[in-house]
Amino acid sequence: MPETFAAQIKRFKDLTAEKADLVVRKVAFDALGSVVAGKPVGAGTPVDTGRARNAWHVVIGSSTAIQPDPEPEPGQAYDRTGQAVLNRGAVVLAKVKAGDVVTLLNNVHYALRLEHGHSQQAPNGMVRVFIAAYPLVVKRAAQDAQT
């Protein structure tokens, strides 16, 4: 039996919602990757000890309550690559849907100075570089969702 018009519309709506969610997740993860590690755009958070890089948090919704940045184990150093932050962020971002508000927060007291060029590793900041590239990042994520 042929599919009804209503069923076709519902299938289209469901497929569109899934793709929109995929685009939002991709853009949010690209934002996190950019500010933390400079991937896909920017230089990432400058690294001396790795504390600032490890202090990024992802929040979905309007809450800005975050956990303190994790301290390294005794005798260990901060993860200078940012991979631990990206892993924690991926768990949170897996739940993001179109329409959600995603906030990236950094709770080290000198994060704003880093954003405004205090380090030669990221003289143009981290967040501002991503924001400048945002239209292109969204375009690429939308194109990827089409395939």
CSV table of N, CA and C in Angstrom, one decimal:
chain,number,residue,atom,x,y,z
A,1,MET,N,0.9,-1.2,0.0
A,1,MET,CA,0.0,0.0,0.0
A,1,MET,C,0.9,1.2,0.0
A,2,PRO,N,0.6,2.2,-0.8
A,2,PRO,CA,1.4,3.4,-0.9
A,2,PRO,C,1.3,4.2,0.4
A,3,GLU,N,2.4,4.9,0.7
A,3,GLU,CA,2.5,5.7,1.9
A,3,GLU,C,1.6,6.9,1.8
A,4,THR,N,0.8,7.2,2.9
A,4,THR,CA,-0.1,8.4,2.9
A,4,THR,C,0.7,9.7,2.9
A,5,PHE,N,0.1,10.7,2.5
A,5,PHE,CA,0.7,12.0,2.5
A,5,PHE,C,1.1,12.4,3.9
A,6,ALA,N,0.2,12.2,4.9
A,6,ALA,CA,0.5,12.5,6.3
A,6,ALA,C,1.8,11.7,6.7
A,7,ALA,N,1.9,10.5,6.3
A,7,ALA,CA,3.1,9.7,6.7
A,7,ALA,C,4.3,10.2,6.1
A,8,GLN,N,4.2,10.7,4.8
A,8,GLN,CA,5.4,11.3,4.1
A,8,GLN,C,5.8,12.5,4.8
A,9,ILE,N,4.9,13.4,5.2
A,9,ILE,CA,5.2,14.6,5.9
A,9,ILE,C,5.9,14.3,7.3
A,10,LYS,N,5.3,13.3,8.0
A,10,LYS,CA,5.9,12.9,9.3
A,10,LYS,C,7.3,12.4,9.1
A,11,ARG,N,7.5,11.6,8.1
A,11,ARG,CA,8.9,11.1,7.8
A,11,ARG,C,9.9,12.2,7.5
A,12,PHE,N,9.4,13.2,6.7
A,12,PHE,CA,10.2,14.3,6.3
A,12,PHE,C,10.5,15.1,7.6
A,13,LYS,N,9.6,15.4,8.4
A,13,LYS,CA,9.7,16.1,9.6
A,13,LYS,C,10.8,15.4,10.5
A,14,ASP,N,10.6,14.1,10.7
A,14,ASP,CA,11.6,13.4,11.6
A,14,ASP,C,13.0,13.4,11.0
A,15,LEU,N,13.1,13.3,9.7
A,15,LEU,CA,14.4,13.3,9.1
A,15,LEU,C,15.1,14.7,9.2
A,16,THR,N,14.3,15.7,9.0
A,16,THR,CA,14.8,17.1,9.2
A,16,THR,C,15.2,17.4,10.6
A,17,ALA,N,14.4,16.9,11.6
A,17,ALA,CA,14.8,17.1,13.0
A,17,ALA,C,16.1,16.4,13.3
A,18,GLU,N,16.3,15.2,12.8
A,18,GLU,CA,17.5,14.5,13.1
A,18,GLU,C,18.7,15.2,12.5
A,19,LYS,N,18.5,15.7,11.3
A,19,LYS,CA,19.6,16.4,10.6
A,19,LYS,C,19.9,17.7,11.4
A,20,ALA,N,18.9,18.4,11.8
A,20,ALA,CA,19.1,19.7,12.6
A,20,ALA,C,19.9,19.4,13.9
A,21,ASP,N,19.5,18.3,14.6
A,21,ASP,CA,20.2,17.9,15.8
A,21,ASP,C,21.7,17.6,15.5
A,22,LEU,N,21.9,16.9,14.4
A,22,LEU,CA,23.3,16.6,14.0
A,22,LEU,C,24.1,17.8,13.7
A,23,VAL,N,23.5,18.8,13.0
A,23,VAL,CA,24.2,20.1,12.8
A,23,VAL,C,24.6,20.8,14.1
A,24,VAL,N,23.6,20.9,15.0
A,24,VAL,CA,23.8,21.6,16.2
A,24,VAL,C,24.9,20.9,17.0
A,25,ARG,N,24.9,19.5,17.1
A,25,ARG,CA,26.0,18.8,17.8
A,25,ARG,C,27.3,19.0,17.2
A,26,LYS,N,27.4,19.0,15.9
A,26,LYS,CA,28.7,19.2,15.1
A,26,LYS,C,29.2,20.6,15.4
A,27,VAL,N,28.4,21.6,15.3
A,27,VAL,CA,28.8,23.0,15.5
A,27,VAL,C,29.3,23.2,17.0
A,28,ALA,N,28.5,22.6,17.9
A,28,ALA,CA,28.9,22.7,19.3
A,28,ALA,C,30.2,22.0,19.6
A,29,PHE,N,30.4,20.8,19.0
A,29,PHE,CA,31.7,20.1,19.3
A,29,PHE,C,32.8,20.9,18.6
A,30,ASP,N,32.6,21.4,17.4
A,30,ASP,CA,33.6,22.2,16.7
A,30,ASP,C,34.0,23.5,17.5
A,31,ALA,N,33.0,24.1,18.2
A,31,ALA,CA,33.3,25.2,19.1
A,31,ALA,C,34.2,24.8,20.2
A,32,LEU,N,33.8,23.7,20.9
A,32,LEU,CA,34.6,23.2,22.0
A,32,LEU,C,36.0,22.8,21.5
A,33,GLY,N,36.1,22.1,20.4
A,33,GLY,CA,37.4,21.7,19.9
A,33,GLY,C,38.3,22.9,19.5
A,34,SER,N,37.6,24.0,19.0
A,34,SER,CA,38.4,25.2,18.6
A,34,SER,C,38.9,25.9,19.8
A,35,VAL,N,38.1,26.1,20.8
A,35,VAL,CA,38.5,26.9,21.9
A,35,VAL,C,39.5,26.1,22.8
A,36,VAL,N,39.4,24.8,22.8
A,36,VAL,CA,40.3,24.0,23.7
A,36,VAL,C,41.6,23.8,22.9
A,37,ALA,N,41.5,23.2,21.7
A,37,ALA,CA,42.7,22.7,21.1
A,37,ALA,C,43.0,23.3,19.7
A,38,GLY,N,42.1,24.2,19.2
A,38,GLY,CA,42.4,24.8,17.9
A,38,GLY,C,42.0,24.0,16.8
A,39,LYS,N,41.0,23.1,17.0
A,39,LYS,CA,40.6,22.2,15.9
A,39,LYS,C,39.1,22.3,15.8
A,40,PRO,N,38.4,22.7,14.8
A,40,PRO,CA,39.0,22.9,13.4
A,40,PRO,C,39.6,24.3,13.1
A,41,VAL,N,39.3,25.3,14.0
A,41,VAL,CA,39.8,26.6,13.7
A,41,VAL,C,40.5,27.2,15.0
A,42,GLY,N,41.4,28.1,14.7
A,42,GLY,CA,42.1,28.9,15.8
A,42,GLY,C,43.3,28.2,16.4
A,43,ALA,N,43.8,28.7,17.4
A,43,ALA,CA,45.0,28.2,18.1
A,43,ALA,C,44.7,27.4,19.3
A,44,GLY,N,43.5,27.5,19.8
A,44,GLY,CA,43.1,26.8,21.0
A,44,GLY,C,43.5,27.6,22.2
A,45,THR,N,43.3,27.1,23.4
A,45,THR,CA,43.6,27.8,24.7
A,45,THR,C,45.1,27.6,24.9
A,46,PRO,N,45.8,28.7,25.1
A,46,PRO,CA,47.3,28.6,25.3
A,46,PRO,C,47.6,27.7,26.5
A,47,VAL,N,48.8,27.0,26.3
A,47,VAL,CA,49.2,26.0,27.3
A,47,VAL,C,50.5,26.4,27.9
A,48,ASP,N,50.5,26.5,29.3
A,48,ASP,CA,51.7,26.6,30.1
A,48,ASP,C,51.7,25.3,30.9
A,49,THR,N,50.9,25.3,31.9
A,49,THR,CA,50.7,24.1,32.7
A,49,THR,C,49.6,23.2,32.2
A,50,GLY,N,48.7,23.8,31.4
A,50,GLY,CA,47.5,23.0,31.0
A,50,GLY,C,46.2,23.3,31.8
A,51,ARG,N,46.4,24.1,32.8
A,51,ARG,CA,45.2,24.4,33.7
A,51,ARG,C,44.1,25.1,33.0
A,52,ALA,N,44.4,26.1,32.2
A,52,ALA,CA,43.3,26.9,31.5
A,52,ALA,C,42.7,26.0,30.5
A,53,ARG,N,43.5,25.2,29.8
A,53,ARG,CA,42.9,24.3,28.7
A,53,ARG,C,42.0,23.3,29.4
A,54,ASN,N,42.3,22.8,30.5
A,54,ASN,CA,41.5,21.8,31.2
A,54,ASN,C,40.3,22.4,32.0
A,55,ALA,N,40.2,23.7,32.0
A,55,ALA,CA,39.1,24.3,32.8
A,55,ALA,C,37.9,24.7,31.9
A,56,TRP,N,37.8,24.2,30.7
A,56,TRP,CA,36.6,24.4,29.9
A,56,TRP,C,35.5,23.4,30.3
A,57,HIS,N,34.3,23.9,30.3
A,57,HIS,CA,33.1,23.1,30.7
A,57,HIS,C,32.0,23.4,29.6
A,58,VAL,N,31.2,22.4,29.4
A,58,VAL,CA,30.1,22.5,28.5
A,58,VAL,C,28.8,22.4,29.3
A,59,VAL,N,27.9,23.4,29.1
A,59,VAL,CA,26.6,23.4,29.8
A,59,VAL,C,25.5,23.4,28.8
A,60,ILE,N,24.5,22.6,28.9
A,60,ILE,CA,23.3,22.7,28.1
A,60,ILE,C,22.2,23.3,28.9
A,61,GLY,N,21.5,24.3,28.4
A,61,GLY,CA,20.4,25.0,29.1
A,61,GLY,C,20.9,26.3,29.7
A,62,SER,N,20.1,26.8,30.6
A,62,SER,CA,20.4,28.1,31.2
A,62,SER,C,21.3,28.1,32.4
A,63,SER,N,21.5,26.9,33.0
A,63,SER,CA,22.4,26.8,34.2
A,63,SER,C,23.8,27.1,33.8
A,64,THR,N,24.4,27.8,34.7
A,64,THR,CA,25.9,28.1,34.6
A,64,THR,C,26.6,27.4,35.7
A,65,ALA,N,25.9,26.5,36.5
A,65,ALA,CA,26.6,25.8,37.6
A,65,ALA,C,27.5,24.8,37.0
A,66,ILE,N,28.8,24.9,37.3
A,66,ILE,CA,29.8,23.9,36.8
A,66,ILE,C,30.6,23.4,38.0
A,67,GLN,N,31.2,22.2,37.7
A,67,GLN,CA,32.1,21.6,38.7
A,67,GLN,C,33.4,22.3,38.6
A,68,PRO,N,34.1,22.3,39.7
A,68,PRO,CA,35.5,22.9,39.7
A,68,PRO,C,36.3,22.1,38.7
A,69,ASP,N,37.3,22.8,38.0
A,69,ASP,CA,38.1,22.1,37.1
A,69,ASP,C,38.9,21.0,37.8
A,70,PRO,N,38.9,19.8,37.2
A,70,PRO,CA,39.6,18.7,37.9
A,70,PRO,C,41.1,18.9,38.1
A,71,GLU,N,41.5,18.6,39.3
A,71,GLU,CA,43.0,18.7,39.6
A,71,GLU,C,43.7,17.4,39.1
A,72,PRO,N,44.9,17.5,38.7
A,72,PRO,CA,45.6,16.3,38.3
A,72,PRO,C,45.9,15.4,39.5
A,73,GLU,N,46.0,14.1,39.3
A,73,GLU,CA,46.4,13.2,40.4
A,73,GLU,C,47.7,13.6,41.0
A,74,PRO,N,48.0,13.4,42.2
A,74,PRO,CA,49.3,13.7,42.8
A,74,PRO,C,50.4,13.1,42.0
A,75,GLY,N,51.4,14.0,41.7
A,75,GLY,CA,52.5,13.6,41.0
A,75,GLY,C,52.3,13.6,39.5
A,76,GLN,N,51.1,14.0,39.0
A,76,GLN,CA,50.7,14.0,37.6
A,76,GLN,C,50.6,15.5,37.2
A,77,ALA,N,50.6,15.8,35.9
A,77,ALA,CA,50.4,17.1,35.4
A,77,ALA,C,49.0,17.2,34.7
A,78,TYR,N,48.6,18.4,34.5
A,78,TYR,CA,47.4,18.6,33.7
A,78,TYR,C,47.5,18.0,32.3
A,79,ASP,N,46.5,17.6,31.7
A,79,ASP,CA,46.5,17.1,30.3
A,79,ASP,C,46.7,18.3,29.4
A,80,ARG,N,47.9,18.5,28.9
A,80,ARG,CA,48.2,19.6,28.0
A,80,ARG,C,47.5,19.6,26.7
A,81,THR,N,47.0,18.4,26.2
A,81,THR,CA,46.4,18.3,24.9
A,81,THR,C,45.0,18.7,24.9
A,82,GLY,N,44.3,18.7,26.0
A,82,GLY,CA,42.9,19.0,26.1
A,82,GLY,C,42.0,17.9,25.8
A,83,GLN,N,42.6,16.7,25.6
A,83,GLN,CA,41.7,15.5,25.2
A,83,GLN,C,40.7,15.2,26.3
A,84,ALA,N,41.1,15.3,27.5
A,84,ALA,CA,40.2,15.0,28.6
A,84,ALA,C,39.0,15.9,28.6
A,85,VAL,N,39.2,17.2,28.3
A,85,VAL,CA,38.1,18.1,28.2
A,85,VAL,C,37.2,17.8,27.0
A,86,LEU,N,37.8,17.4,25.9
A,86,LEU,CA,37.0,17.1,24.7
A,86,LEU,C,36.2,15.8,25.0
A,87,ASN,N,36.8,14.9,25.7
A,87,ASN,CA,36.0,13.6,26.0
A,87,ASN,C,34.8,13.9,27.0
A,88,ARG,N,35.1,14.8,28.0
A,88,ARG,CA,34.0,15.2,28.9
A,88,ARG,C,32.9,15.9,28.1
A,89,GLY,N,33.3,16.8,27.2
A,89,GLY,CA,32.4,17.6,26.4
A,89,GLY,C,31.6,16.8,25.5
A,90,ALA,N,32.2,15.7,24.9
A,90,ALA,CA,31.5,14.9,24.0
A,90,ALA,C,30.3,14.2,24.6
A,91,VAL,N,30.5,13.8,25.9
A,91,VAL,CA,29.5,13.1,26.6
A,91,VAL,C,28.3,14.0,26.8
A,92,VAL,N,28.5,15.3,27.1
A,92,VAL,CA,27.5,16.3,27.3
A,92,VAL,C,26.8,16.6,26.0
A,93,LEU,N,27.7,16.8,25.0
A,93,LEU,CA,27.1,17.3,23.7
A,93,LEU,C,26.4,16.2,22.9
A,94,ALA,N,26.5,14.9,23.3
A,94,ALA,CA,25.8,13.9,22.7
A,94,ALA,C,24.3,14.0,22.9
A,95,LYS,N,23.9,14.8,23.9
A,95,LYS,CA,22.5,15.0,24.3
A,95,LYS,C,21.9,16.3,23.7
A,96,VAL,N,22.7,17.1,23.0
A,96,VAL,CA,22.2,18.3,22.5
A,96,VAL,C,21.3,18.1,21.3
A,97,LYS,N,20.2,18.9,21.3
A,97,LYS,CA,19.2,18.9,20.2
A,97,LYS,C,19.1,20.3,19.7
A,98,ALA,N,18.5,20.4,18.5
A,98,ALA,CA,18.3,21.7,17.9
A,98,ALA,C,17.4,22.5,18.9
A,99,GLY,N,17.7,23.8,19.1
A,99,GLY,CA,16.9,24.6,20.0
A,99,GLY,C,17.5,24.7,21.4
A,100,ASP,N,18.4,23.8,21.7
A,100,ASP,CA,19.1,23.9,23.0
A,100,ASP,C,20.1,25.0,23.0
A,101,VAL,N,20.3,25.6,24.2
A,101,VAL,CA,21.4,26.6,24.4
A,101,VAL,C,22.6,25.9,24.9
A,102,VAL,N,23.7,26.0,24.2
A,102,VAL,CA,25.0,25.4,24.7
A,102,VAL,C,25.9,26.5,25.1
A,103,THR,N,26.5,26.4,26.3
A,103,THR,CA,27.4,27.4,26.8
A,103,THR,C,28.7,26.7,27.1
A,104,LEU,N,29.8,27.4,26.6
A,104,LEU,CA,31.1,27.0,27.0
A,104,LEU,C,31.7,27.9,28.0
A,105,LEU,N,32.1,27.4,29.1
A,105,LEU,CA,32.6,28.2,30.3
A,105,LEU,C,34.0,27.8,30.6
A,106,ASN,N,34.8,28.8,31.0
A,106,ASN,CA,36.1,28.5,31.6
A,106,ASN,C,36.2,29.2,32.9
A,107,ASN,N,36.6,28.5,33.9
A,107,ASN,CA,36.5,29.1,35.3
A,107,ASN,C,37.9,29.4,35.9
A,108,VAL,N,38.9,29.6,35.0
A,108,VAL,CA,40.2,30.1,35.6
A,108,VAL,C,40.1,31.6,35.6
A,109,HIS,N,40.7,32.2,36.6
A,109,HIS,CA,40.6,33.6,36.8
A,109,HIS,C,41.3,34.4,35.7
A,110,TYR,N,42.2,33.8,34.9
A,110,TYR,CA,42.9,34.6,33.9
A,110,TYR,C,42.4,34.2,32.5
A,111,ALA,N,41.3,33.6,32.4
A,111,ALA,CA,40.7,33.2,31.0
A,111,ALA,C,40.5,34.4,30.2
A,112,LEU,N,39.9,35.4,30.7
A,112,LEU,CA,39.6,36.6,30.0
A,112,LEU,C,40.9,37.3,29.4
A,113,ARG,N,41.9,37.3,30.2
A,113,ARG,CA,43.2,37.8,29.7
A,113,ARG,C,43.7,37.0,28.6
A,114,LEU,N,43.6,35.7,28.7
A,114,LEU,CA,44.0,34.8,27.6
A,114,LEU,C,43.2,35.1,26.3
A,115,GLU,N,41.9,35.3,26.5
A,115,GLU,CA,41.0,35.6,25.4
A,115,GLU,C,41.4,36.9,24.7
A,116,HIS,N,42.0,37.9,25.4
A,116,HIS,CA,42.3,39.2,24.9
A,116,HIS,C,43.8,39.3,24.6
A,117,GLY,N,44.5,38.2,24.3
A,117,GLY,CA,45.8,38.2,23.7
A,117,GLY,C,46.9,38.2,24.7
A,118,HIS,N,46.7,37.9,25.9
A,118,HIS,CA,47.8,37.9,26.9
A,118,HIS,C,48.9,36.9,26.6
A,119,SER,N,48.6,35.9,25.8
A,119,SER,CA,49.6,34.9,25.4
A,119,SER,C,49.8,35.0,24.0
A,120,GLN,N,51.1,34.9,23.6
A,120,GLN,CA,51.5,34.9,22.2
A,120,GLN,C,51.0,33.6,21.5
A,121,GLN,N,50.7,32.6,22.2
A,121,GLN,CA,50.2,31.3,21.6
A,121,GLN,C,48.8,31.5,21.0
A,122,ALA,N,48.0,32.5,21.5
A,122,ALA,CA,46.7,32.8,20.9
A,122,ALA,C,46.5,34.3,21.0
A,123,PRO,N,47.2,35.0,20.2
A,123,PRO,CA,47.1,36.5,20.3
A,123,PRO,C,45.8,37.1,19.9
A,124,ASN,N,45.0,36.3,19.2
A,124,ASN,CA,43.6,36.8,18.8
A,124,ASN,C,42.6,36.1,19.6
A,125,GLY,N,43.0,35.4,20.7
A,125,GLY,CA,42.0,34.8,21.6
A,125,GLY,C,41.6,33.4,21.0
A,126,MET,N,40.6,32.8,21.7
A,126,MET,CA,40.2,31.5,21.3
A,126,MET,C,38.7,31.6,20.9
A,127,VAL,N,37.9,32.2,21.7
A,127,VAL,CA,36.4,32.3,21.4
A,127,VAL,C,36.2,33.2,20.3
A,128,ARG,N,36.9,34.4,20.3
A,128,ARG,CA,36.7,35.3,19.2
A,128,ARG,C,37.1,34.8,17.8
A,129,VAL,N,38.1,33.9,17.8
A,129,VAL,CA,38.5,33.3,16.5
A,129,VAL,C,37.4,32.4,16.0
A,130,PHE,N,36.8,31.6,17.0
A,130,PHE,CA,35.8,30.7,16.6
A,130,PHE,C,34.5,31.5,16.1
A,131,ILE,N,34.2,32.5,16.8
A,131,ILE,CA,33.0,33.3,16.4
A,131,ILE,C,33.2,33.9,15.0
A,132,ALA,N,34.4,34.3,14.7
A,132,ALA,CA,34.6,34.8,13.3
A,132,ALA,C,34.4,33.7,12.3
A,133,ALA,N,34.8,32.5,12.6
A,133,ALA,CA,34.7,31.4,11.7
A,133,ALA,C,33.3,30.7,11.7
A,134,TYR,N,32.4,31.1,12.7
A,134,TYR,CA,31.2,30.5,12.9
A,134,TYR,C,30.3,30.3,11.6
A,135,PRO,N,30.1,31.3,10.8
A,135,PRO,CA,29.3,31.0,9.6
A,135,PRO,C,29.8,29.9,8.7
A,136,LEU,N,31.1,29.8,8.6
A,136,LEU,CA,31.7,28.8,7.8
A,136,LEU,C,31.6,27.4,8.4
A,137,VAL,N,31.7,27.4,9.8
A,137,VAL,CA,31.6,26.1,10.5
A,137,VAL,C,30.2,25.6,10.4
A,138,VAL,N,29.2,26.5,10.5
A,138,VAL,CA,27.8,26.1,10.4
A,138,VAL,C,27.5,25.6,8.9
A,139,LYS,N,28.0,26.3,7.9
A,139,LYS,CA,27.8,25.9,6.6
A,139,LYS,C,28.4,24.5,6.3
A,140,ARG,N,29.6,24.2,6.8
A,140,ARG,CA,30.2,22.9,6.6
A,140,ARG,C,29.4,21.8,7.3
A,141,ALA,N,29.0,22.1,8.6
A,141,ALA,CA,28.2,21.1,9.3
A,141,ALA,C,26.9,20.8,8.6
A,142,ALA,N,26.2,21.8,8.0
A,142,ALA,CA,25.0,21.6,7.3
A,142,ALA,C,25.3,20.8,6.0
A,143,GLN,N,26.4,21.1,5.3
A,143,GLN,CA,26.7,20.3,4.1
A,143,GLN,C,27.0,18.9,4.5
A,144,ASP,N,27.7,18.6,5.6
A,144,ASP,CA,28.0,17.3,6.1
A,144,ASP,C,26.7,16.5,6.4
A,145,ALA,N,25.7,17.2,6.9
A,145,ALA,CA,24.5,16.5,7.3
A,145,ALA,C,23.7,16.1,6.1
A,146,GLN,N,24.0,16.8,4.9
A,146,GLN,CA,23.3,16.4,3.7
A,146,GLN,C,23.7,15.1,3.1
A,147,THR,N,25.0,14.7,3.5
A,147,THR,CA,25.5,13.5,2.9
A,147,THR,C,25.2,12.3,3.7
